[in-house]
XYZ file of C-alpha atoms in Angstrom:
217
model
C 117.869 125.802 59.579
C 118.991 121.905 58.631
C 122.159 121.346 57.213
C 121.891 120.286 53.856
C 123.074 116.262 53.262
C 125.430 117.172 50.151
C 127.904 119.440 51.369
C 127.616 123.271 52.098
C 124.450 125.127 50.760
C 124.721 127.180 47.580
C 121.831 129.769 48.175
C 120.126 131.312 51.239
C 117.486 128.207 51.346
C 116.797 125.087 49.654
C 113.868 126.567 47.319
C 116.555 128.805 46.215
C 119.259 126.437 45.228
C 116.932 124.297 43.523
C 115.450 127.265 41.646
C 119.277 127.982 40.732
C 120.053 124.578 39.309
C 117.623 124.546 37.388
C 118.028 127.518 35.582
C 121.771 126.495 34.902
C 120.597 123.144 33.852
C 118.341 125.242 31.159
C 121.345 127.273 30.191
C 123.546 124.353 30.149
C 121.126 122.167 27.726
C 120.593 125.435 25.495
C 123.961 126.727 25.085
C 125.677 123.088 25.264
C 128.551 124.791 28.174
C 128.385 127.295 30.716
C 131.082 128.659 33.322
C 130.806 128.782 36.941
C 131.966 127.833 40.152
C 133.725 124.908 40.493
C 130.936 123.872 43.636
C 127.678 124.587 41.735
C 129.467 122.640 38.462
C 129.754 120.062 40.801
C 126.780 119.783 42.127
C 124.858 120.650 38.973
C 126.540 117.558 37.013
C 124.484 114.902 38.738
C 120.863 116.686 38.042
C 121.743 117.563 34.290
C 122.793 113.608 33.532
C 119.624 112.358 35.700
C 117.592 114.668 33.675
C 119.641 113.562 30.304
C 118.639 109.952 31.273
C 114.959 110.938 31.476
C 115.384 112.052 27.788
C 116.580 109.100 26.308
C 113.528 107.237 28.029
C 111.464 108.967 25.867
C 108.046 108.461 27.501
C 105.554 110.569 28.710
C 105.884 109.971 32.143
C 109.652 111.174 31.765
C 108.907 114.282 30.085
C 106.895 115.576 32.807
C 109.879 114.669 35.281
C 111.975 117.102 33.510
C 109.222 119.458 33.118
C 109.205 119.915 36.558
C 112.467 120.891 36.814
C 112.830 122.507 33.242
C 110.343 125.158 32.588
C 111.362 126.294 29.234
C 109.377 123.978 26.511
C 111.625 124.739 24.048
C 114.579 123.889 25.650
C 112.589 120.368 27.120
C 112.090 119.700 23.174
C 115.678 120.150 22.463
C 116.619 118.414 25.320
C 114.209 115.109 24.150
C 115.291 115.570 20.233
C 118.650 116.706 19.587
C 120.293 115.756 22.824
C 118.739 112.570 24.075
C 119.876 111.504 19.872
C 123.426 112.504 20.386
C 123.760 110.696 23.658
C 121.490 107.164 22.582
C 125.044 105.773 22.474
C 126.732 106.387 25.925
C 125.838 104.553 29.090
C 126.754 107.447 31.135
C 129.383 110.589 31.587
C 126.873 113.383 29.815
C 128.487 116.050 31.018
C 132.243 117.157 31.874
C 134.130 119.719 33.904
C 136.770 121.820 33.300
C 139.018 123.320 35.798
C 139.611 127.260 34.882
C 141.859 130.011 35.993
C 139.950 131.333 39.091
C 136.936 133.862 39.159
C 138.332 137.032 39.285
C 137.210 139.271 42.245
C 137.136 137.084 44.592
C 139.041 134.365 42.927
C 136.823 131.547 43.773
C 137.819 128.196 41.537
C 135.729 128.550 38.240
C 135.245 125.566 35.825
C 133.287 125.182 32.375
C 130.464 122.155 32.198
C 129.529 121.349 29.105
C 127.895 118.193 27.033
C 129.720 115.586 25.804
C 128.465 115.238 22.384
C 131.114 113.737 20.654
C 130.671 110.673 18.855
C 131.118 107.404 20.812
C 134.580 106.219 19.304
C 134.685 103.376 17.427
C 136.010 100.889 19.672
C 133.624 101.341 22.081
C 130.884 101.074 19.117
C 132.231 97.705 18.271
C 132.332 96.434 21.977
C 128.369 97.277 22.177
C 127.645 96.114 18.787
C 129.046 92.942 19.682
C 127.768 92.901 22.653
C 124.101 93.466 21.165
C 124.733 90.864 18.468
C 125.923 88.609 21.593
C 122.769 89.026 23.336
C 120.521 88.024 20.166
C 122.558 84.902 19.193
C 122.174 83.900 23.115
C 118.119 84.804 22.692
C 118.085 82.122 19.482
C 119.765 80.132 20.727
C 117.553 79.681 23.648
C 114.742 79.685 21.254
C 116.134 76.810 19.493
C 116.995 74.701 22.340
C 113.356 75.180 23.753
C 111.685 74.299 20.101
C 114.073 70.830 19.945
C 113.124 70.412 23.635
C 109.337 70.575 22.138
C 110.094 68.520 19.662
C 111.604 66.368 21.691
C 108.581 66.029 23.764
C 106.248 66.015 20.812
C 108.339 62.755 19.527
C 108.431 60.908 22.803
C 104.769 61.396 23.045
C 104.080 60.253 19.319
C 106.286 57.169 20.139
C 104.574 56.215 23.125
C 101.229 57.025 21.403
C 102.087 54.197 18.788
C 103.852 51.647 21.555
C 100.323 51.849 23.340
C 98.886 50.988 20.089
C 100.883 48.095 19.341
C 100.591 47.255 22.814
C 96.518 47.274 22.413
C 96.719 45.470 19.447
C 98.861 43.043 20.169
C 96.548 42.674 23.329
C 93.497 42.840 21.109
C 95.021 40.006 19.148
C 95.876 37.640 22.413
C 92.481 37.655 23.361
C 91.169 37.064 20.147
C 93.192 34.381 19.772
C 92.825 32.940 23.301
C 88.959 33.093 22.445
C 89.256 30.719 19.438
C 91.612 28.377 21.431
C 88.977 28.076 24.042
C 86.077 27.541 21.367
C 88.756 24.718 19.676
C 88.996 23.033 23.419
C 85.034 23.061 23.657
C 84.529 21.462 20.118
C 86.986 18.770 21.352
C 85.622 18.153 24.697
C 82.261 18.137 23.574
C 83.433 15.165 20.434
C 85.376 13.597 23.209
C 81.687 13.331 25.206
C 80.239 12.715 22.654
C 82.184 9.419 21.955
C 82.341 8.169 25.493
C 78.546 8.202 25.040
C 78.657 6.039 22.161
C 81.231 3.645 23.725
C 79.118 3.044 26.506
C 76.051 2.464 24.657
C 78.020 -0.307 22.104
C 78.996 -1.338 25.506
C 75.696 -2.199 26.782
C 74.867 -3.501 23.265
C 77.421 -6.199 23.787
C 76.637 -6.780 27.018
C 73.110 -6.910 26.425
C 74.161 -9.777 23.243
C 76.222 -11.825 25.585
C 73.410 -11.755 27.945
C 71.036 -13.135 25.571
C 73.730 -15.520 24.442
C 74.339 -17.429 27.668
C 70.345 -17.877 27.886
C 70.430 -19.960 24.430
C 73.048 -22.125 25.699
């Protein structure tokens, strides 16, 4: 038979000692304490605050965990109601042991494990409040700095919106601008040819007189 992985076994097979700690996990969650060995407390500790943990979850999925262990419905409901509520506030340590005068009759050590339902004490209750209130100031202020960072954006793309519409307009104008120039500049070379063609036609006229000139000398 295999040696069992967490110290010596407590029952004649492993079906057995699970079947035992779970019915002391059912006592323990109905009557709130229970006294036994100082080995089973110990090794019943770690399966009451797993199944403790389950409780607080809440879920559906969790409550069948437990069910598996815990058959007793009534003591699952407690379990999910009263004493997943009393423990919403502790991040751990369900349970506690207490050391006992030893078991008569064979005077194996005895200890008492019981809940811990008493109230978180204030202190601590601050600490996680402001720890809580911690955590939301960090979440808005995250939220801010990403909405200015959008904003941010939203600006730099309005400005550069209206830059390229200067920039077009101001283009826009150039052109129109350079378009009248070059209309002006045709007008003027077109007078300017315009004139050279009269020149040289007075030209001729006077040459043409002078011509006719000499011949009546």
């Amino acid at each position: 038979m295999p040696t069992p992985k967490k110290g010596p076994r407590l029952a004649s097979s492993p079906a057995h000692e699970r079947l035992m700690l779970a019915n002391m996990a059912t006592s323990l969650f109905q009557n709130g304490r229970i006294t036994t060995t100082l080995p089973k407390a110990k090794r019943l500790r770690p399966l009451a605050e797993r199944l403790i943990t389950f409780a607080k979850r809440g879920d559906l999925h969790s409550r069948r965990r437990v069910m598996r262990v815990i058959r007793n419905k009534s003591v699952v409901h407690i379990l999910f109601t009263q004493i997943a509520e009393q423990m919403e506030q502790r991040e751990g340590g369900y349970t506690r042991i207490v050391k006992i005068a030893p078991r008569k009759g064979d005077s194996a050590p005895a200890a008492i494990i019981e809940l811990v339902t008493e109230p978180v004490s204030a202190k601590q209750a601050a600490v996680k409040e402001a720890e809580a209130a911690t955590k939301v100031a960090a979440e808005d202020e995250a939220a801010e700095v990403t909405a200015a960072a959008d904003a941010a954006v939203a600006d730099g793309a309005a400005a550069d919106a209206v830059n390229e519409a200067v920039a077009a307009n101001e283009t826009e104008s150039d052109v129109k601008a350079a378009d009248e120039a070059a209309v002006d500049l045709e007008k003027d070379a077109k007078a300017a040819d315009e004139a050279e063609a009269a020149a040289e036609e007075n030209a001729d006229v006077a040459d043409e007189a002078e011509a006719a000139a000499d011949k009546a000398a």
